[in-house]
Amino acid sequence: MNRLLPLSLTVALLFAMGIGLSVGYTALPLDILWHGLIGEGETGYQIVVQEIRLPRVILGAVIGFSLGLSGAALQGLLRNPLAEPGVVGISASAGLGGVIAIYFGLASSVAWALPLTSMTGAGLAVFLLFGLTGRDASVLTIILAGVAISALAVALTSLMMSLAPTPWAVTEMLFWVMGALKDRSMTDVTLTLPFMILGWIFILSTARALDALTLGEETARSMGVNLRHVNIRLILGTAMCVGASVSAAGSIGFIGLVVPHLLRPLVSYQPSRLLIVSGLGGGVLLILADIAVRLIPSKPEINLGVLTALIGAPFFLYLILKTRREMR
């Protein structure tokens, strides 16, 4: 593995975060940005930097890291490059959990309700996906299972919206599901970041087991890998990462598909080495996408989830065609 890759991606992530702090409807010079960040600038600039842009950039970094890491972990577990939280219905199921919390008023009355219901939805989706497909499923089986899970989650989400008591509630659910980092605060960071970090720990603890699984389940068992424990840790880790991400920013897809695919050749196709770099790459990509939605001249601002889908969907189709050619 290129030893400079994690360092390079870390530098790129910090650079992207710096650009994210300075870019917006009003570009801020470096000196004003710095003084606003440390609380020594004018009050207006402090509010813009600390309460509007800083939470947005932090969430972009940690959510991108969570989605990239989860995508790499799922692909390693299922041994399939098309496994990704958005593609296989995990994000949609997490969104359903969040919509349920909004519908019943739990999100406004209990601070932890939105992250917990989103993580529950994501965990159930991972468990169902693994039960339907197993580790050696074909590309077609993965896609069909993901379509079924996603369709069920979307149908139930639409049902909740159709039964919503007010148009305002429908609008809140719709814009939340579409995914965005705008109008987020440090409260969103403090509520969701602990769950994401715990999810990172669970997933990273399976790194060596994922390497062993590339040799097959029997070989992995002979090497002392407890597959049941690995499954539990990956299900919990993915549920926490995706659920907490969706509760903070709504459904943002394809980060976990695009980033691992681009970085896999740079780590010699080794699952354990792909985890960290996919997380860092996911953070970079999501922050750059969020910068793009701020710079695109549109009113209102394009939702981040819409932009990532416009980028990721053609890439997904390309991967399907590529996989089909390789199978011939």
Short mmCIF file of C-alpha atoms in Angstrom, two decimals:
data_model
loop_
_atom_site.label_atom_id
_atom_site.label_comp_id
_atom_site.label_asym_id
_atom_site.label_seq_id
_atom_site.Cartn_x
_atom_site.Cartn_y
_atom_site.Cartn_z
CA MET A 1 0.00 0.00 0.00
CA ASN A 2 1.11 3.49 -0.70
CA ARG A 3 2.01 4.67 2.82
CA LEU A 4 1.42 8.26 1.80
CA LEU A 5 -2.21 7.61 0.82
CA PRO A 6 -3.78 8.01 4.31
CA LEU A 7 -1.64 11.08 4.97
CA SER A 8 -2.51 12.56 1.58
CA LEU A 9 -6.22 11.99 2.13
CA THR A 10 -6.02 13.49 5.63
CA VAL A 11 -4.38 16.62 4.22
CA ALA A 12 -7.00 16.73 1.44
CA LEU A 13 -9.78 16.42 4.04
CA LEU A 14 -8.39 19.28 6.14
CA PHE A 15 -7.95 21.39 3.00
CA ALA A 16 -11.52 20.66 1.91
CA MET A 17 -12.78 21.60 5.37
CA GLY A 18 -10.91 24.88 5.15
CA ILE A 19 -12.48 25.63 1.78
CA GLY A 20 -15.87 24.66 3.17
CA LEU A 21 -15.49 27.22 5.95
CA SER A 22 -14.52 30.02 3.58
CA VAL A 23 -16.92 29.35 0.69
CA GLY A 24 -20.58 30.28 0.76
CA TYR A 25 -23.00 32.92 -0.36
CA THR A 26 -20.38 35.36 0.93
CA ALA A 27 -16.73 34.32 0.63
CA LEU A 28 -14.69 35.08 3.75
CA PRO A 29 -11.01 36.12 3.56
CA LEU A 30 -8.59 34.00 5.55
CA ASP A 31 -8.01 36.59 8.31
CA ILE A 32 -11.73 37.18 8.89
CA LEU A 33 -12.33 33.42 8.81
CA TRP A 34 -9.62 32.75 11.39
CA HIS A 35 -10.74 35.50 13.78
CA GLY A 36 -14.34 34.38 13.46
CA LEU A 37 -13.32 30.80 14.17
CA ILE A 38 -11.42 31.64 17.37
CA GLY A 39 -14.06 34.11 18.52
CA GLU A 40 -12.12 37.34 18.11
CA GLY A 41 -13.81 38.78 15.01
CA GLU A 42 -16.97 40.79 14.58
CA THR A 43 -20.06 39.21 16.07
CA GLY A 44 -21.69 38.70 12.69
CA TYR A 45 -18.68 36.85 11.31
CA GLN A 46 -18.41 34.73 14.45
CA ILE A 47 -22.02 33.63 14.02
CA VAL A 48 -21.50 32.81 10.34
CA VAL A 49 -18.32 30.80 10.98
CA GLN A 50 -19.06 29.10 14.30
CA GLU A 51 -22.81 28.52 14.13
CA ILE A 52 -23.51 28.11 10.41
CA ARG A 53 -20.44 26.91 8.52
CA LEU A 54 -18.46 25.02 11.18
CA PRO A 55 -21.24 22.51 12.05
CA ARG A 56 -21.86 22.00 8.34
CA VAL A 57 -18.21 21.24 7.62
CA ILE A 58 -17.77 18.97 10.64
CA LEU A 59 -20.88 16.98 9.76
CA GLY A 60 -19.72 16.72 6.16
CA ALA A 61 -16.41 15.24 7.29
CA VAL A 62 -17.77 12.74 9.83
CA ILE A 63 -20.80 11.70 7.76
CA GLY A 64 -18.61 11.23 4.69
CA PHE A 65 -16.17 9.20 6.79
CA SER A 66 -19.03 7.07 8.16
CA LEU A 67 -20.57 6.38 4.74
CA GLY A 68 -17.24 5.63 3.06
CA LEU A 69 -16.20 3.33 5.90
CA SER A 70 -19.58 1.55 5.95
CA GLY A 71 -19.51 1.02 2.20
CA ALA A 72 -16.02 -0.50 2.30
CA ALA A 73 -17.01 -2.74 5.24
CA LEU A 74 -20.18 -4.02 3.55
CA GLN A 75 -18.29 -4.75 0.36
CA GLY A 76 -15.69 -6.66 2.33
CA LEU A 77 -18.28 -8.63 4.30
CA LEU A 78 -20.43 -9.56 1.30
CA ARG A 79 -17.41 -9.76 -1.02
CA ASN A 80 -19.30 -7.70 -3.56
CA PRO A 81 -18.21 -4.27 -4.89
CA LEU A 82 -21.83 -3.15 -5.40
CA ALA A 83 -22.80 -3.35 -1.73
CA GLU A 84 -23.36 0.19 -0.43
CA PRO A 85 -25.73 1.60 2.24
CA GLY A 86 -27.75 3.63 -0.25
CA VAL A 87 -27.88 0.99 -2.98
CA VAL A 88 -28.97 -1.90 -0.75
CA GLY A 89 -31.67 -0.02 1.12
CA ILE A 90 -29.92 0.71 4.43
CA SER A 91 -30.10 4.49 4.04
CA ALA A 92 -33.76 4.32 3.00
CA SER A 93 -34.54 2.18 6.05
CA ALA A 94 -32.69 4.59 8.32
CA GLY A 95 -34.72 7.39 6.71
CA LEU A 96 -37.91 5.47 7.46
CA GLY A 97 -36.92 5.26 11.12
CA GLY A 98 -36.34 9.01 11.18
CA VAL A 99 -39.66 9.74 9.46
CA ILE A 100 -41.44 7.64 12.07
CA ALA A 101 -39.82 9.73 14.80
CA ILE A 102 -40.90 12.95 13.06
CA TYR A 103 -44.42 11.66 12.40
CA PHE A 104 -45.11 10.75 16.02
CA GLY A 105 -43.49 13.93 17.32
CA LEU A 106 -40.64 12.10 19.04
CA ALA A 107 -37.97 14.05 17.16
CA SER A 108 -39.15 17.36 18.64
CA SER A 109 -39.77 16.08 22.16
CA VAL A 110 -36.86 13.68 22.74
CA ALA A 111 -33.38 14.72 21.58
CA TRP A 112 -32.13 11.15 21.06
CA ALA A 113 -35.24 9.88 19.27
CA LEU A 114 -34.14 10.69 15.72
CA PRO A 115 -30.68 9.05 15.94
CA LEU A 116 -32.04 5.99 17.77
CA THR A 117 -34.93 5.34 15.37
CA SER A 118 -32.68 5.89 12.35
CA MET A 119 -30.07 3.48 13.70
CA THR A 120 -32.78 0.92 14.42
CA GLY A 121 -34.03 1.15 10.84
CA ALA A 122 -30.50 0.82 9.46
CA GLY A 123 -29.72 -2.15 11.71
CA LEU A 124 -32.84 -4.01 10.66
CA ALA A 125 -31.99 -3.39 7.00
CA VAL A 126 -28.44 -4.74 7.40
CA PHE A 127 -29.73 -7.80 9.23
CA LEU A 128 -32.37 -8.41 6.55
CA LEU A 129 -29.88 -7.92 3.71
CA PHE A 130 -27.43 -10.35 5.24
CA GLY A 131 -30.21 -12.88 5.86
CA LEU A 132 -31.47 -12.63 2.28
CA THR A 133 -28.14 -12.77 0.46
CA GLY A 134 -25.35 -14.28 2.55
CA ARG A 135 -21.72 -13.51 1.78
CA ASP A 136 -21.32 -15.22 -1.58
CA ALA A 137 -24.38 -13.77 -3.26
CA SER A 138 -24.23 -12.81 -6.91
CA VAL A 139 -24.42 -9.24 -8.13
CA LEU A 140 -28.02 -9.83 -9.22
CA THR A 141 -29.02 -11.18 -5.80
CA ILE A 142 -27.48 -8.19 -4.02
CA ILE A 143 -29.25 -5.73 -6.30
CA LEU A 144 -32.62 -7.49 -6.07
CA ALA A 145 -32.43 -7.73 -2.28
CA GLY A 146 -31.43 -4.08 -2.06
CA VAL A 147 -34.26 -3.03 -4.38
CA ALA A 148 -36.76 -4.99 -2.28
CA ILE A 149 -35.58 -3.51 1.02
CA SER A 150 -35.40 -0.01 -0.41
CA ALA A 151 -38.83 -0.29 -2.05
CA LEU A 152 -40.41 -1.42 1.21
CA ALA A 153 -38.75 1.40 3.16
CA VAL A 154 -39.76 4.02 0.57
CA ALA A 155 -43.33 2.70 0.47
CA LEU A 156 -43.65 2.90 4.25
CA THR A 157 -42.05 6.37 4.23
CA SER A 158 -44.58 7.51 1.61
CA LEU A 159 -47.37 6.04 3.74
CA MET A 160 -46.21 8.06 6.75
CA MET A 161 -46.10 11.21 4.63
CA SER A 162 -49.58 10.60 3.21
CA LEU A 163 -50.95 10.20 6.73
CA ALA A 164 -49.15 13.29 8.07
CA PRO A 165 -51.60 15.63 9.84
CA THR A 166 -50.34 18.89 8.31
CA PRO A 167 -48.65 20.04 5.08
CA TRP A 168 -45.82 21.43 7.21
CA ALA A 169 -45.10 17.95 8.56
CA VAL A 170 -45.00 16.53 5.02
CA THR A 171 -42.59 19.26 3.94
CA GLU A 172 -40.34 18.61 6.94
CA MET A 173 -40.21 14.88 6.22
CA LEU A 174 -39.62 15.38 2.48
CA PHE A 175 -36.76 17.84 2.78
CA TRP A 176 -35.15 15.80 5.54
CA VAL A 177 -35.27 12.59 3.49
CA MET A 178 -33.76 14.37 0.46
CA GLY A 179 -30.54 14.98 2.42
CA ALA A 180 -28.77 18.24 3.22
CA LEU A 181 -26.19 19.74 5.56
CA LYS A 182 -27.64 23.25 5.57
CA ASP A 183 -29.29 24.66 8.71
CA ARG A 184 -27.48 22.21 10.97
CA SER A 185 -26.04 23.20 14.35
CA MET A 186 -23.43 21.98 16.81
CA THR A 187 -26.28 20.23 18.64
CA ASP A 188 -26.62 17.90 15.65
CA VAL A 189 -22.88 17.22 15.88
CA THR A 190 -22.92 16.43 19.60
CA LEU A 191 -26.01 14.21 19.26
CA THR A 192 -24.74 12.04 16.41
CA LEU A 193 -20.94 12.06 16.58
CA PRO A 194 -20.69 9.69 19.60
CA PHE A 195 -22.75 7.08 17.76
CA MET A 196 -20.63 7.46 14.62
CA ILE A 197 -17.38 7.08 16.58
CA LEU A 198 -18.70 3.93 18.27
CA GLY A 199 -19.70 2.62 14.84
CA TRP A 200 -16.20 3.35 13.52
CA ILE A 201 -14.71 1.33 16.39
CA PHE A 202 -16.99 -1.65 15.72
CA ILE A 203 -16.21 -1.67 11.99
CA LEU A 204 -12.45 -1.13 12.32
CA SER A 205 -12.24 -3.97 14.86
CA THR A 206 -13.19 -6.38 12.04
CA ALA A 207 -10.37 -5.33 9.69
CA ARG A 208 -8.29 -8.52 9.99
CA ALA A 209 -11.39 -10.70 9.81
CA LEU A 210 -12.39 -9.07 6.51
CA ASP A 211 -8.95 -9.95 5.11
CA ALA A 212 -9.44 -13.54 6.21
CA LEU A 213 -12.90 -13.69 4.62
CA THR A 214 -11.39 -13.03 1.21
CA LEU A 215 -10.01 -16.58 1.45
CA GLY A 216 -13.44 -18.07 2.21
CA GLU A 217 -15.44 -18.78 5.36
CA GLU A 218 -13.84 -22.14 6.11
CA THR A 219 -10.34 -20.73 5.83
CA ALA A 220 -11.33 -17.77 8.00
CA ARG A 221 -12.66 -20.11 10.68
CA SER A 222 -9.45 -22.13 10.56
CA MET A 223 -7.56 -18.89 11.21
CA GLY A 224 -9.54 -18.34 14.39
CA VAL A 225 -12.10 -15.86 13.08
CA ASN A 226 -15.42 -15.94 14.93
CA LEU A 227 -17.79 -15.16 12.07
CA ARG A 228 -20.78 -14.63 14.35
CA HIS A 229 -18.96 -11.94 16.31
CA VAL A 230 -17.75 -10.34 13.08
CA ASN A 231 -21.30 -10.21 11.73
CA ILE A 232 -22.63 -8.65 14.93
CA ARG A 233 -19.91 -5.99 15.04
CA LEU A 234 -20.40 -5.06 11.38
CA ILE A 235 -24.19 -4.92 11.71
CA LEU A 236 -23.94 -2.73 14.82
CA GLY A 237 -21.19 -0.57 13.33
CA THR A 238 -22.97 -0.03 10.02
CA ALA A 239 -26.27 0.66 11.77
CA MET A 240 -24.66 3.28 14.00
CA CYS A 241 -22.72 4.95 11.20
CA VAL A 242 -25.53 5.05 8.65
CA GLY A 243 -28.31 5.66 11.17
CA ALA A 244 -26.52 8.54 12.87
CA SER A 245 -25.55 10.01 9.48
CA VAL A 246 -29.12 9.88 8.18
CA SER A 247 -30.50 11.35 11.42
CA ALA A 248 -28.16 14.33 11.04
CA ALA A 249 -28.37 14.98 7.30
CA GLY A 250 -31.05 12.77 5.75
CA SER A 251 -30.36 10.23 3.02
CA ILE A 252 -27.12 10.84 1.14
CA GLY A 253 -26.31 8.02 -1.22
CA PHE A 254 -23.47 6.58 -3.29
CA ILE A 255 -20.57 7.89 -1.17
CA GLY A 256 -19.95 4.34 0.07
CA LEU A 257 -20.02 3.02 -3.48
CA VAL A 258 -17.88 5.52 -5.38
CA VAL A 259 -15.06 6.05 -2.88
CA PRO A 260 -14.11 2.41 -2.10
CA HIS A 261 -14.19 1.56 -5.80
CA LEU A 262 -11.80 4.40 -6.68
CA LEU A 263 -9.38 3.68 -3.82
CA ARG A 264 -9.39 -0.15 -3.84
CA PRO A 265 -6.62 -0.50 -6.49
CA LEU A 266 -4.41 1.86 -4.45
CA VAL A 267 -4.48 -0.48 -1.42
CA SER A 268 -3.81 -3.70 -3.37
CA TYR A 269 -7.48 -4.75 -3.02
CA GLN A 270 -6.98 -5.51 0.69
CA PRO A 271 -10.21 -4.91 2.69
CA SER A 272 -8.52 -3.96 5.96
CA ARG A 273 -6.43 -1.25 4.31
CA LEU A 274 -9.42 0.05 2.41
CA LEU A 275 -11.45 0.94 5.50
CA ILE A 276 -9.63 4.02 6.80
CA VAL A 277 -8.81 5.44 3.37
CA SER A 278 -12.44 5.02 2.26
CA GLY A 279 -13.56 6.94 5.32
CA LEU A 280 -11.14 9.78 4.60
CA GLY A 281 -12.04 9.79 0.91
CA GLY A 282 -15.73 9.82 1.78
CA GLY A 283 -15.21 12.90 3.94
CA VAL A 284 -13.39 14.69 1.13
CA LEU A 285 -16.01 13.81 -1.46
CA LEU A 286 -18.97 14.81 0.68
CA ILE A 287 -17.47 18.16 1.67
CA LEU A 288 -16.63 18.92 -1.97
CA ALA A 289 -20.19 18.00 -2.97
CA ASP A 290 -21.56 20.28 -0.26
CA ILE A 291 -19.33 23.11 -1.50
CA ALA A 292 -20.71 22.51 -4.98
CA VAL A 293 -24.35 22.86 -3.88
CA ARG A 294 -23.46 26.17 -2.25
CA LEU A 295 -21.77 27.47 -5.39
CA ILE A 296 -24.41 26.34 -7.89
CA PRO A 297 -26.48 29.46 -8.66
CA SER A 298 -29.92 28.21 -7.64
CA LYS A 299 -32.61 29.38 -5.23
CA PRO A 300 -33.36 27.48 -3.08
CA GLU A 301 -30.15 25.52 -2.63
CA ILE A 302 -30.03 22.09 -4.28
CA ASN A 303 -30.26 19.31 -1.72
CA LEU A 304 -26.98 17.50 -1.17
CA GLY A 305 -28.61 14.08 -1.49
CA VAL A 306 -29.90 15.03 -4.94
CA LEU A 307 -26.42 16.02 -6.14
CA THR A 308 -24.73 12.86 -4.83
CA ALA A 309 -27.44 10.80 -6.55
CA LEU A 310 -26.85 12.62 -9.84
CA ILE A 311 -23.14 11.77 -9.53
CA GLY A 312 -23.49 8.29 -8.09
CA ALA A 313 -26.28 6.81 -10.21
CA PRO A 314 -24.35 6.94 -13.53
CA PHE A 315 -21.30 5.55 -11.71
CA PHE A 316 -23.43 2.70 -10.37
CA LEU A 317 -24.67 1.88 -13.86
CA TYR A 318 -21.08 1.91 -15.10
CA LEU A 319 -20.09 -0.58 -12.39
CA ILE A 320 -22.97 -2.88 -13.32
CA LEU A 321 -21.93 -2.87 -16.98
CA LYS A 322 -18.30 -3.42 -16.02
CA THR A 323 -19.21 -6.32 -13.75
CA ARG A 324 -21.38 -7.82 -16.47
CA ARG A 325 -18.51 -7.71 -18.97
CA GLU A 326 -16.13 -9.33 -16.47
CA MET A 327 -18.57 -12.19 -15.86
CA ARG A 328 -18.69 -13.16 -19.54
#
